[in-house]
Amino acid sequence: MTGEWGAAVRRLVLAGAILLVLGLWQGRPFVFLLVGALAYLLWNLFNLYRLDRWITDPAEGNPPDVPGIWGHVIYSIAAIQRKSRKQKKRMAKLLVEFRKSTEAMPDAAVVLDKQDQISWFNSAATRLLGLASGRDLGQRIDNLLRAPGFRNYLQNRDFDQPLLMASPVRDDVLLSARIIPYGKGQRLLLARDITERARLERMRTDFVANASHELRTPITVLTGYLESMHHDPELAAQWQIPVEEMHRQAQRMDRLVTDLLELSRLEAADTQIKAVPIDMETLLHDVLRDVSNLRDHMPEMSVSIASNAMLLGEPSGLRSVCQNLLSNAVRYTPADGRIEIGWRADANGGQLWVDDTGAGIEAEHVDRITERFYRGDAGRSRDSGGTGLGLAIVKHVLELHDASLEIASEPGRGSTFTCRFPSGRIASSTNA
Ligand code: ADP
């Protein structure tokens, strides 16, 4: 019990005792005690009334000046009020700062509640998404952004990747939209204008495609002449080595141009591919035959077919995946090594794998070898006729098939490249 409360109890006991003595003296102790208790009750009621008026009517100003325990209670309430007023001011200032910073943001920001209704948005959302403050607050976002892609994105609840969509205000503005869940079921929709970035990216791919296309004819002519010179028995002895080297380099340029054109074709391809059922056994045997004379001394090669299920995919793209993985295995595996290419499928999906007992890849390179022109060992890659684009092509084709590439490798022991296809890409005759 605090000092104030102790004093209040003491005062009450003393007043009661005095009233009892006076009551006994007058021969009416109960009447004195009753009058005293009534007076105490009235005094408390009056203080409660003053306190209530002060709390409910802000115009009252200063807290009522009451002695004793009431004064103590009122003082504590006044202290709490002062603290909460200060906190309110701080929060209001913070809110103003937050509003100012989100208004300055070039990206659209929209706060959605559990029912996907709009709770708040910034001015960039008006510019990029066409939201109007008076009209759209409280509306469901999918009633306002009606593109089917956006509705699916919102309903599927898989927000790992951003969604590319045209602005509902201007068709020529491309947006990258992303939803970030937070709190209890709330979500933040962010949309960024990427029109300029997309234009530059298109310029880059168009340039690579056009340059490769233009280089194609001169390189074919050069390769043709060098090929005939290379096989010409009358070629002067001092020209034999230079012509052979020129022929090799021209062939490399030809492969580079072919790979660059293939990458451009894949980049320009719609995300929807024309999928047909592919018999994997036939495909793997065909590809094995194609690469079987890549080198003079080939490692031992075999095909393993653990399922006759067909793969639903684009034949030329998947042929290119198998060719790239298998030719890499051949180029990086010594003649006394072994290579296996295989296919298996079950209810969870399909796997195409290429396993070799070759050079392997250092751990630091594994994450990067699917980047264009990234080579684990640049000298070895060039010497073996590599373009540095093979795995980039593989990755791109797999993305178009909703598949992923998994690389397991140990330097000096070999590598396994596994392409994992989702069950939706396996034709129904699965027979694992
Ligand atoms: P490259 O034409 O250089 O082979 P790729 O894109 O096909 O280009 O491969 C990138 C790099 O990955 C290669 O330079 C090599 O270091 C590494 N690599 C790919 N496949 C294998 C493999 N089977 N064994 C060892 N290293 C490999």
PDB file of C-alpha atoms in Angstrom, residues 262 265-266 278-291 311 313-327 341 352 354 390 393-394 397-398 401 419 421:
ATOM      1  CA  GLU A 262      19.250 -19.910 -80.778  1.00  0.00           C
ATOM      2  CA  ARG A 265      15.007 -17.221 -80.713  1.00  0.00           C
ATOM      3  CA  LEU A 266      14.360 -18.516 -77.184  1.00  0.00           C
ATOM      4  CA  ILE A 278       8.168 -36.668 -77.239  1.00  0.00           C
ATOM      5  CA  ASP A 279       9.403 -40.239 -77.108  1.00  0.00           C
ATOM      6  CA  MET A 280      12.450 -39.834 -74.898  1.00  0.00           C
ATOM      7  CA  GLU A 281      14.056 -43.173 -75.779  1.00  0.00           C
ATOM      8  CA  THR A 282      14.216 -42.249 -79.476  1.00  0.00           C
ATOM      9  CA  LEU A 283      15.408 -38.720 -78.687  1.00  0.00           C
ATOM     10  CA  LEU A 284      18.216 -39.844 -76.358  1.00  0.00           C
ATOM     11  CA  HIS A 285      19.482 -42.482 -78.808  1.00  0.00           C
ATOM     12  CA  ASP A 286      19.401 -39.922 -81.664  1.00  0.00           C
ATOM     13  CA  VAL A 287      21.377 -37.371 -79.655  1.00  0.00           C
ATOM     14  CA  LEU A 288      23.873 -40.010 -78.562  1.00  0.00           C
ATOM     15  CA  ARG A 289      24.462 -40.833 -82.244  1.00  0.00           C
ATOM     16  CA  ASP A 290      24.874 -37.104 -83.075  1.00  0.00           C
ATOM     17  CA  VAL A 291      27.667 -36.594 -80.548  1.00  0.00           C
ATOM     18  CA  LEU A 311       7.542 -35.706 -72.231  1.00  0.00           C
ATOM     19  CA  GLY A 313       7.615 -30.310 -74.847  1.00  0.00           C
ATOM     20  CA  GLU A 314       9.061 -28.515 -77.830  1.00  0.00           C
ATOM     21  CA  PRO A 315      11.125 -31.086 -79.805  1.00  0.00           C
ATOM     22  CA  SER A 316      13.861 -28.775 -81.142  1.00  0.00           C
ATOM     23  CA  GLY A 317      14.382 -27.086 -77.756  1.00  0.00           C
ATOM     24  CA  LEU A 318      14.625 -30.376 -75.883  1.00  0.00           C
ATOM     25  CA  ARG A 319      16.927 -31.855 -78.508  1.00  0.00           C
ATOM     26  CA  SER A 320      19.169 -28.835 -77.978  1.00  0.00           C
ATOM     27  CA  VAL A 321      19.100 -29.423 -74.170  1.00  0.00           C
ATOM     28  CA  CYS A 322      20.198 -33.054 -74.609  1.00  0.00           C
ATOM     29  CA  GLN A 323      22.829 -32.139 -77.228  1.00  0.00           C
ATOM     30  CA  ASN A 324      24.347 -29.390 -75.085  1.00  0.00           C
ATOM     31  CA  LEU A 325      24.467 -31.486 -71.900  1.00  0.00           C
ATOM     32  CA  LEU A 326      25.813 -34.538 -73.693  1.00  0.00           C
ATOM     33  CA  SER A 327      28.413 -32.657 -75.757  1.00  0.00           C
ATOM     34  CA  ILE A 341      22.171 -40.076 -70.336  1.00  0.00           C
ATOM     35  CA  LEU A 352      16.322 -36.142 -67.676  1.00  0.00           C
ATOM     36  CA  VAL A 354      23.404 -36.658 -67.865  1.00  0.00           C
ATOM     37  CA  GLY A 390      25.474 -24.107 -74.058  1.00  0.00           C
ATOM     38  CA  ILE A 393      20.523 -22.240 -73.791  1.00  0.00           C
ATOM     39  CA  VAL A 394      19.711 -25.296 -71.640  1.00  0.00           C
ATOM     40  CA  VAL A 397      14.667 -23.974 -72.776  1.00  0.00           C
ATOM     41  CA  LEU A 398      13.971 -25.537 -69.369  1.00  0.00           C
ATOM     42  CA  HIS A 401       9.065 -25.931 -70.007  1.00  0.00           C
ATOM     43  CA  CYS A 419      16.548 -31.485 -65.591  1.00  0.00           C
ATOM     44  CA  PHE A 421      10.060 -31.478 -65.267  1.00  0.00           C
TER      45      PHE A 421
END
